[in-house]
C-alpha cells in the first residue's frame, strides 16, 4: 500500500472515531476494512469522500448523504454549526446573545441535522429556536425576520435527488433575513475549518437548552401569506390541481388558501405528503420532464383550469395550463412566463393609485428574461438585474417583486426575503381568479402583457455532466476563442462577468449580445453538475420570437458538442 493510501486510511479512521451516527459509522467501517485489504474500488471511494471537503459557500452546504468530509453527515453538520456559532458570537454586540432559528424539511436526516444544530448553538451560548416540525423553507425565512433573529438555518436540499441534503444559512439584522453573501460565506467557512481541524466533533459543547417555537410562528406566516392576495369576487368555481412533489408544502399551503378564501384544489394524492424517497418521480424538481405528469393527468381527467406545483421544500412554484397545441393538452409555463405575470401584477399594484413611490423596483437574475425590465420601464419603476440566486435578488434596492427563471419568486418582500413558492402560488391564484371573472385565462393574460411591452421568448440548453471538469473546459474554451456568431446571427458584444465592473459582484458568467437584439448567457449551475445556456429574444410577434430562440438553440447545441 502506498503512503498516500495509508494516509487516506488514517484520515478515514480519524473521522470514524468522531462519527455519532451508527448508520454512517457502519458504512465507513466496512469501507475502511475493504480498502485496507487492497480493494481498489473501496480505495477510490474513500479518496472521493476524503481528499476534499464539501465546500461551504453562499449556498451553504449541499451534497450526498454518506460518511466523509465530502458528504453530508452528522460530523460535517456539527462542524458547520459550531463554526457558524463562532462566527455569530464574533459578530455580536458585546454582551448580546445572538438568536438562531432552525428549520427542517422532510428529507432523510433533516430533523437529525436540525436538532444537532440546535444543541450545538445552545451549547455555544446562543439562543437557539427550533421550528416545531418539518415545514417549508419560506417559513424559516419568515421566522428569521418575525422573531428578530440574528440568523437562520434551514436543513434542506430543495429539489435535489433523494439522497442529498443541505444546510442553508440566512442572516438577520442589516441583511433582513436574506441568504448569506460574500464575505460572510468565507468568514463562516474559516470558522468551520478551524473546528474541523481540531478533529473531534464529539467534544463540541452541546446543550438541550434550546427552545422549540410555538405554533404562533407558523400562524403568523399563514396570516401574512393569505393576505398577499385574498380571493377576489367570483373565485368560488375555480377548478385546480395541486401537487407538493412529495414535499412539505401541502399542510401549510392548504391552511393559507382556506384563510385567503380560495376553493380547495384536487390534490395529487401520491405526492401530497412528505416522502424522502420521492417515489413517483425520477428527480423531484417540477422543471424536470415528467415530474408534473401525475398532476397533468389528474387535471385532464377532472377538467381543471390550472395546475400548481411546489418543489419539495416549497420555495419554488410551477404552473401548468391547458394547451391544445402540445401533446397531452397541458404544458408547464416557463419560469419566465410566471415571472412576467407576477411582475406585471406587482407593477400594477405599485401604480394603482398613481406613480409608484420613488425607488420602487422590480428585480431578476441576469439569466432571466429581459421582459421584466420592459414591464418596469412601462410602469415607471426601477429595474435591477443581479447575479443568479435570491441572495442577490432579495438585496435589490426598493424591491417590490423579484424572480429567477428557475421557478423562484419573491412576491412579499416585507415578510420573506427569499423565494417563496407558497406566497407566489397565492398571488398566481389571485391572477387566475381575476382573469376568470372576465372569462379570460392565464394564457390570455400573457397576451395582454405582450401587447403592453412586446413579445419575448426564452429557451435554455442544459447539459448535465458526470465529470464537472468538462464544464470548466468549455468555459475556458469560450474565453480563449470567443465565438463571433451563433449560427447565422453575429455577436455584437461579449461580456465576461468574471471581471465585473464597478461595485458589481463577479461571477463565472459569459453574456453575448447579438445584432438582432437577442441575448445568450452561459454559466455553470451553482447547485448541480450542469452547464446552462440561456437564450432570450424579442420580436414583433410571438412566433418570430420563438423562431429566433429555436435558431439559436440549434447553433448553441452544435457549438457545445464541438467544445465538449
XYZ file of C-alpha atoms in Angstrom:
564
model
C 0.000 0.000 0.000
C 1.315 3.428 -0.938
C 1.991 6.176 1.578
C -0.867 8.181 0.076
C -3.308 5.304 0.561
C -2.111 4.769 4.134
C -2.660 8.457 4.884
C -6.148 8.196 3.405
C -6.972 5.261 5.700
C -5.626 7.183 8.704
C -7.855 10.137 7.804
C -10.901 7.888 7.426
C -10.271 6.166 10.770
C -9.973 9.563 12.492
C -13.333 10.548 11.003
C -14.867 7.250 12.110
C -13.880 7.891 15.731
C -15.855 11.145 15.857
C -18.975 9.986 13.990
C -22.052 9.726 16.269
C -24.277 8.187 13.575
C -24.404 4.366 13.677
C -25.500 4.134 10.036
C -22.650 6.148 8.538
C -20.210 4.689 11.080
C -21.018 1.126 9.996
C -20.881 2.149 6.335
C -17.465 3.756 6.761
C -16.074 0.905 8.885
C -16.889 -1.583 6.140
C -15.329 0.664 3.527
C -12.144 1.050 5.582
C -11.881 -2.739 6.001
C -12.183 -3.337 2.249
C -9.759 -0.522 1.430
C -7.264 -1.834 3.984
C -7.254 -5.201 2.234
C -6.359 -3.502 -1.056
C -9.797 -3.287 -2.664
C -9.277 -0.703 -5.446
C -12.953 0.281 -5.633
C -13.033 0.928 -1.888
C -9.833 2.995 -2.059
C -11.302 5.068 -4.905
C -14.487 5.598 -2.912
C -12.522 6.681 0.167
C -10.484 9.101 -1.919
C -13.650 10.692 -3.266
C -15.033 11.072 0.265
C -11.911 12.422 1.978
C -9.469 14.093 -0.432
C -11.579 17.229 -0.379
C -14.216 18.832 1.794
C -17.804 19.749 0.931
C -17.369 23.475 0.416
C -19.322 25.992 2.459
C -20.311 28.929 0.278
C -23.102 31.412 -0.333
C -25.474 28.466 -0.871
C -24.357 26.945 2.440
C -23.736 23.213 2.144
C -25.368 20.669 -0.141
C -24.350 17.131 -1.026
C -24.952 13.408 -0.897
C -25.732 11.750 2.434
C -22.844 9.470 3.426
C -19.751 9.328 5.639
C -16.783 11.544 4.815
C -15.685 15.160 4.636
C -17.030 15.450 1.071
C -20.514 14.249 2.040
C -23.436 15.467 4.156
C -23.467 13.770 7.567
C -23.669 14.486 11.294
C -19.935 15.172 11.660
C -19.959 17.762 8.879
C -23.147 19.374 10.213
C -21.709 19.529 13.746
C -18.605 21.267 12.414
C -20.755 23.673 10.383
C -22.986 24.513 13.336
C -20.022 25.084 15.679
C -18.279 27.244 13.089
C -21.405 29.294 12.417
C -21.947 29.743 16.158
C -18.385 31.048 16.496
C -18.969 33.491 13.631
C -22.205 34.807 15.183
C -20.565 35.200 18.574
C -17.665 37.076 16.994
C -20.041 39.466 15.184
C -22.387 40.033 18.137
C -22.554 43.303 20.027
C -20.658 42.837 23.328
C -22.994 41.443 25.943
C -25.669 40.435 23.412
C -26.773 36.836 22.917
C -27.344 36.007 19.226
C -30.576 34.226 18.288
C -30.629 31.495 15.636
C -33.781 29.894 14.217
C -33.508 26.386 12.786
C -35.937 24.775 10.347
C -36.022 21.473 8.508
C -37.948 19.725 5.751
C -38.970 16.091 5.163
C -35.737 14.740 3.695
C -33.766 11.930 5.279
C -31.838 13.190 8.332
C -33.272 16.730 8.121
C -34.656 16.646 11.660
C -31.484 14.956 12.968
C -29.273 17.665 11.470
C -31.592 20.407 12.754
C -31.634 19.025 16.297
C -27.844 18.589 16.300
C -27.527 22.226 15.224
C -29.922 23.476 17.886
C -27.981 21.620 20.604
C -24.638 22.972 19.364
C -25.907 26.552 19.075
C -27.269 26.299 22.613
C -24.023 24.716 23.777
C -22.155 27.724 22.375
C -24.273 30.069 24.499
C -26.581 31.224 21.711
C -30.349 31.377 21.898
C -31.452 28.550 19.596
C -35.059 28.265 18.421
C -36.081 25.073 16.608
C -39.221 25.281 14.480
C -41.956 22.967 15.799
C -41.974 20.389 12.983
C -40.956 19.897 9.367
C -42.002 22.997 7.444
C -41.370 24.772 4.128
C -38.183 26.785 3.682
C -40.179 30.059 3.351
C -41.485 29.588 6.901
C -37.907 29.559 8.183
C -37.018 32.628 6.104
C -40.113 34.341 7.518
C -39.280 33.298 11.091
C -35.834 34.953 10.947
C -37.480 38.344 10.438
C -40.602 37.676 12.509
C -38.560 36.734 15.582
C -35.918 39.395 15.026
C -33.281 36.668 14.897
C -29.646 37.223 14.041
C -29.536 34.174 11.801
C -31.399 31.200 10.473
C -30.518 27.723 9.267
C -32.725 25.596 7.021
C -31.878 21.933 6.609
C -32.957 21.106 3.059
C -31.622 20.140 -0.346
C -34.673 21.675 -2.032
C -35.286 19.750 -5.287
C -32.029 17.777 -5.365
C -32.001 13.960 -5.736
C -33.416 11.891 -2.831
C -30.090 11.018 -1.210
C -28.953 14.645 -0.906
C -29.361 17.080 1.945
C -28.137 20.579 2.658
C -27.619 23.425 5.099
C -28.920 26.839 4.012
C -27.894 29.907 6.046
C -29.649 33.273 6.498
C -28.625 36.443 8.331
C -30.931 38.882 10.102
C -30.255 42.461 11.142
C -28.942 44.574 8.284
C -29.245 41.547 5.969
C -33.020 41.500 6.609
C -33.297 37.717 6.604
C -31.585 37.155 3.248
C -29.230 34.311 2.438
C -25.550 34.941 3.109
C -23.258 36.558 0.544
C -19.541 37.296 0.431
C -17.597 37.965 2.604
C -19.778 36.279 5.246
C -19.506 32.907 3.484
C -15.690 32.913 3.579
C -15.629 34.110 7.197
C -18.053 31.369 8.272
C -16.113 28.783 6.264
C -12.886 29.787 8.050
C -14.528 29.228 11.452
C -15.860 25.848 10.277
C -12.392 24.840 9.103
C -10.905 25.702 12.479
C -13.447 23.416 14.153
C -12.773 20.657 11.611
C -9.010 20.934 12.123
C -9.456 20.011 15.785
C -10.681 16.614 14.559
C -13.081 15.850 17.396
C -16.710 16.627 16.652
C -17.653 14.668 19.767
C -16.069 17.308 22.003
C -18.146 20.182 20.601
C -20.240 21.509 23.516
C -23.947 20.690 23.307
C -26.964 21.653 25.379
C -30.625 20.673 25.353
C -31.472 24.226 26.485
C -32.740 25.197 23.036
C -36.305 26.424 22.559
C -38.975 24.929 20.358
C -41.011 27.621 18.638
C -44.735 27.667 19.185
C -47.396 27.368 16.522
C -47.786 31.143 16.658
C -44.804 31.486 14.290
C -46.498 29.275 11.701
C -49.812 31.060 12.312
C -48.149 34.404 11.612
C -46.707 33.111 8.329
C -50.110 31.750 7.320
C -51.834 35.078 8.066
C -49.189 37.156 6.263
C -49.235 34.926 3.208
C -53.025 34.683 2.991
C -53.059 38.493 2.947
C -50.854 38.594 -0.196
C -53.925 38.172 -2.424
C -57.277 37.474 -0.766
C -59.603 35.668 -3.142
C -61.368 38.136 -5.456
C -65.079 38.019 -6.222
C -66.027 35.133 -8.488
C -63.333 32.725 -7.264
C -65.707 30.056 -5.975
C -65.850 27.978 -9.158
C -62.096 27.853 -9.799
C -61.056 24.258 -10.585
C -57.410 23.480 -9.994
C -54.956 20.722 -9.110
C -52.108 20.920 -6.608
C -49.052 18.741 -6.049
C -46.481 19.063 -3.263
C -43.991 16.822 -5.136
C -43.621 14.580 -2.048
C -42.548 17.636 -0.041
C -43.692 19.718 2.911
C -45.840 22.330 1.162
C -49.363 20.959 1.453
C -50.075 21.318 5.177
C -49.110 24.996 5.267
C -50.477 25.879 1.827
C -53.847 24.262 2.497
C -54.319 26.449 5.567
C -53.393 29.568 3.621
C -55.749 29.026 0.698
C -58.577 28.391 3.141
C -57.847 31.575 5.048
C -57.477 33.561 1.814
C -60.843 32.295 0.567
C -59.823 30.124 -2.396
C -61.631 26.866 -3.184
C -59.730 23.742 -2.190
C -57.866 22.057 -5.049
C -57.829 18.478 -6.120
C -54.528 17.120 -4.848
C -52.214 14.540 -6.356
C -52.585 12.082 -3.509
C -49.475 10.080 -4.351
C -47.339 13.227 -3.988
C -49.206 15.188 -1.326
C -47.413 14.090 1.853
C -43.692 14.192 2.689
C -41.763 11.191 1.364
C -37.951 11.305 1.416
C -37.767 8.640 -1.322
C -39.745 10.805 -3.811
C -41.074 7.511 -5.165
C -43.168 8.747 -8.106
C -40.556 10.983 -9.747
C -37.059 10.279 -11.005
C -35.996 13.785 -9.973
C -38.149 15.840 -7.544
C -37.954 19.076 -9.497
C -41.044 20.396 -11.309
C -38.727 21.726 -14.034
C -37.704 18.197 -14.998
C -39.543 16.342 -17.787
C -42.218 14.045 -16.363
C -42.246 15.493 -12.856
C -45.714 17.018 -13.305
C -47.217 14.146 -15.326
C -49.432 12.891 -12.493
C -50.761 16.407 -11.901
C -51.486 16.900 -15.609
C -53.233 13.523 -15.811
C -55.493 14.474 -12.911
C -56.179 17.878 -14.454
C -57.204 16.268 -17.753
C -59.475 13.765 -16.038
C -61.222 16.339 -13.845
C -61.376 19.241 -16.273
C -59.185 21.582 -14.217
C -58.308 25.103 -15.299
C -54.753 25.137 -13.965
C -52.155 23.125 -12.071
C -49.976 24.449 -9.266
C -46.909 22.600 -8.007
C -44.366 23.296 -5.311
C -40.965 21.671 -5.112
C -40.173 19.529 -2.024
C -39.305 22.423 0.330
C -41.954 24.693 -1.272
C -39.680 27.591 -2.111
C -40.363 27.178 -5.844
C -43.594 27.343 -7.841
C -44.543 25.666 -11.116
C -47.748 26.378 -13.017
C -49.465 24.299 -15.705
C -52.170 25.416 -18.107
C -54.282 23.721 -20.799
C -52.709 23.968 -24.265
C -54.258 22.042 -27.157
C -51.164 22.584 -29.294
C -48.961 20.274 -27.184
C -49.073 16.526 -26.655
C -51.321 15.692 -23.738
C -53.076 19.049 -23.876
C -51.209 20.593 -20.911
C -47.933 22.449 -20.580
C -45.894 23.960 -17.793
C -45.464 27.697 -18.017
C -41.806 28.627 -18.077
C -40.295 30.375 -15.100
C -40.015 33.485 -17.244
C -43.718 33.392 -18.118
C -44.743 33.093 -14.468
C -42.198 35.761 -13.520
C -43.624 38.081 -16.162
C -47.185 37.593 -14.886
C -46.228 38.138 -11.251
C -44.006 41.114 -12.118
C -46.868 42.654 -14.110
C -49.121 42.096 -11.090
C -46.614 43.846 -8.810
C -46.153 46.762 -11.213
C -49.891 47.340 -11.496
C -50.267 47.181 -7.711
C -47.410 49.653 -7.193
C -49.019 52.150 -9.583
C -52.691 51.519 -8.806
C -53.112 54.903 -7.068
C -50.740 56.883 -9.288
C -46.977 56.845 -9.841
C -45.072 54.413 -7.627
C -43.016 55.624 -4.689
C -39.536 56.718 -5.847
C -37.117 53.805 -5.944
C -39.772 51.075 -6.175
C -38.230 48.347 -8.280
C -38.600 45.012 -9.997
C -35.596 42.697 -9.982
C -34.498 39.466 -11.581
C -31.371 37.430 -12.110
C -29.326 38.285 -15.176
C -30.266 34.951 -16.785
C -33.988 35.682 -16.509
C -35.989 37.257 -19.309
C -35.419 40.945 -20.117
C -39.210 41.160 -20.358
C -39.367 42.125 -16.670
C -37.217 45.171 -17.418
C -39.694 46.132 -20.145
C -42.550 45.887 -17.627
C -40.635 48.073 -15.160
C -39.994 50.667 -17.859
C -43.640 50.640 -18.974
C -44.867 51.317 -15.430
C -42.152 53.806 -14.468
C -40.400 51.542 -11.958
C -36.710 50.979 -11.342
C -35.235 47.711 -12.566
C -32.294 45.713 -11.190
C -30.532 42.775 -12.823
C -28.497 40.673 -10.380
C -26.306 37.621 -10.320
C -28.211 34.348 -10.041
C -29.651 33.434 -6.679
C -32.037 35.069 -4.255
C -29.165 36.078 -2.022
C -28.657 38.777 -4.670
C -32.212 39.349 -5.884
C -33.507 39.890 -2.345
C -30.984 42.696 -1.828
C -32.154 44.781 -4.804
C -32.924 48.334 -3.600
C -36.620 49.153 -3.298
C -37.696 45.680 -4.364
C -41.432 45.111 -4.840
C -41.012 41.840 -6.727
C -38.126 39.647 -7.787
C -37.710 36.386 -9.627
C -35.348 33.963 -11.316
C -36.255 31.768 -14.251
C -35.624 28.578 -12.224
C -39.162 28.864 -10.754
C -38.238 31.174 -7.869
C -40.404 34.198 -6.993
C -40.335 36.816 -4.230
C -43.755 38.472 -4.048
C -43.874 39.543 -0.408
C -40.540 41.242 0.399
C -41.824 42.882 3.561
C -42.087 39.466 5.229
C -39.878 36.980 3.330
C -36.551 37.959 1.707
C -36.181 34.750 -0.248
C -38.012 32.871 -2.934
C -41.347 31.612 -1.639
C -43.365 29.146 -3.688
C -46.366 29.398 -1.389
C -46.902 33.161 -1.417
C -46.192 33.098 -5.168
C -48.892 30.455 -5.587
C -51.396 32.632 -3.726
C -50.529 35.599 -5.949
C -50.887 33.412 -9.044
C -54.265 32.101 -7.875
C -55.388 35.714 -7.499
C -54.383 36.445 -11.096
C -56.150 33.325 -12.366
C -59.317 34.139 -10.426
C -59.301 37.752 -11.578
C -58.914 36.666 -15.199
C -61.639 34.050 -14.783
C -64.104 36.688 -13.570
C -63.911 38.268 -17.037
C -63.803 34.918 -18.873
C -60.062 35.088 -19.534
C -57.217 32.677 -18.742
C -53.586 32.929 -17.718
C -52.664 32.459 -21.393
C -54.831 35.482 -22.187
C -53.029 37.495 -19.513
C -49.691 36.694 -21.147
C -51.048 38.117 -24.396
C -52.203 41.245 -22.555
C -48.715 41.766 -21.140
C -47.172 41.227 -24.586
C -49.497 43.861 -26.017
C -48.047 46.315 -23.474
C -44.335 45.509 -23.568
C -43.640 43.381 -26.655
C -43.204 39.707 -27.451
C -40.397 37.874 -25.695
C -39.348 34.242 -25.942
C -36.796 32.301 -23.913
C -35.038 28.987 -24.162
C -32.437 27.008 -22.283
C -29.786 24.482 -23.200
C -28.798 22.447 -20.143
C -26.015 19.874 -20.217
C -25.621 17.517 -17.250
C -22.141 16.013 -16.890
C -20.620 13.200 -14.862
C -17.223 14.927 -14.758
C -17.571 18.576 -13.666
C -14.173 19.368 -15.195
C -15.929 19.234 -18.578
C -17.787 22.415 -17.634
C -14.559 24.199 -16.770
C -13.008 23.158 -20.080
C -15.974 24.501 -22.058
C -15.963 27.825 -20.199
C -12.197 28.141 -20.727
C -12.545 27.366 -24.439
C -15.241 30.024 -24.847
C -12.962 32.574 -23.187
C -9.832 31.624 -25.127
C -11.513 31.517 -28.535
C -14.677 33.665 -28.304
C -17.359 32.853 -30.904
C -18.150 35.569 -33.451
C -21.677 34.318 -34.116
C -24.252 31.746 -33.110
C -25.293 30.196 -36.390
C -26.026 32.979 -38.847
C -26.515 35.641 -36.172
C -23.452 37.737 -35.391
C -22.432 38.642 -31.838
C -22.219 42.388 -31.287
C -20.798 42.349 -27.732
C -19.318 39.850 -25.304
C -19.162 40.397 -21.527
C -17.167 38.261 -19.119
C -18.608 38.717 -15.631
C -15.565 37.131 -14.011
C -14.178 40.643 -14.393
C -17.122 42.643 -13.042
C -17.139 46.402 -13.420
C -17.524 48.889 -10.571
C -19.192 47.516 -7.468
C -20.954 44.710 -9.353
C -20.324 41.226 -7.899
C -18.292 38.946 -10.152
C -19.496 35.587 -11.384
C -18.474 32.794 -13.764
C -20.822 34.047 -16.471
C -20.417 34.877 -20.170
C -23.034 37.142 -21.743
C -23.366 37.645 -25.505
C -25.496 40.325 -27.140
C -26.428 39.650 -30.755
C -27.014 42.047 -33.637
C -30.744 41.217 -33.809
C -31.273 42.163 -30.147
C -31.177 38.580 -28.864
C -29.121 37.579 -25.834
C -27.226 34.417 -24.875
C -25.797 33.729 -21.405
C -23.567 30.801 -20.448
C -22.805 29.761 -16.875
C -22.190 26.677 -14.718
C -25.049 25.723 -12.388
C -24.427 26.691 -8.782
C -26.116 23.602 -7.308
C -25.875 20.793 -9.881
C -23.257 19.346 -12.286
C -24.722 21.223 -15.247
C -23.691 23.813 -17.793
C -26.591 26.134 -18.545
C -27.136 28.367 -21.566
C -29.967 30.896 -21.511
C -31.444 32.301 -24.726
C -33.718 35.345 -24.967
C -35.235 37.057 -27.988
C -37.687 39.906 -28.585
C -39.681 40.338 -31.779
C -42.819 41.849 -33.269
C -44.750 38.619 -32.799
C -44.670 35.604 -30.536
C -43.940 33.297 -33.482
C -40.978 35.395 -34.616
C -39.516 35.482 -31.091
C -39.885 31.700 -30.748
C -38.282 31.154 -34.147
C -35.281 33.265 -33.156
C -34.833 31.215 -29.972
C -35.112 27.935 -31.890
C -32.411 29.007 -34.331
C -30.052 29.995 -31.542
C -30.768 26.786 -29.646
C -29.642 24.644 -32.587
C -26.470 26.702 -33.129
C -25.539 26.594 -29.424
C -26.005 22.821 -29.169
C -23.728 22.360 -32.189
C -21.054 24.624 -30.650
C -21.148 22.894 -27.252
C -20.954 19.468 -28.863
C -17.702 20.540 -30.531
C -16.258 22.026 -27.336
C -17.345 19.197 -25.025
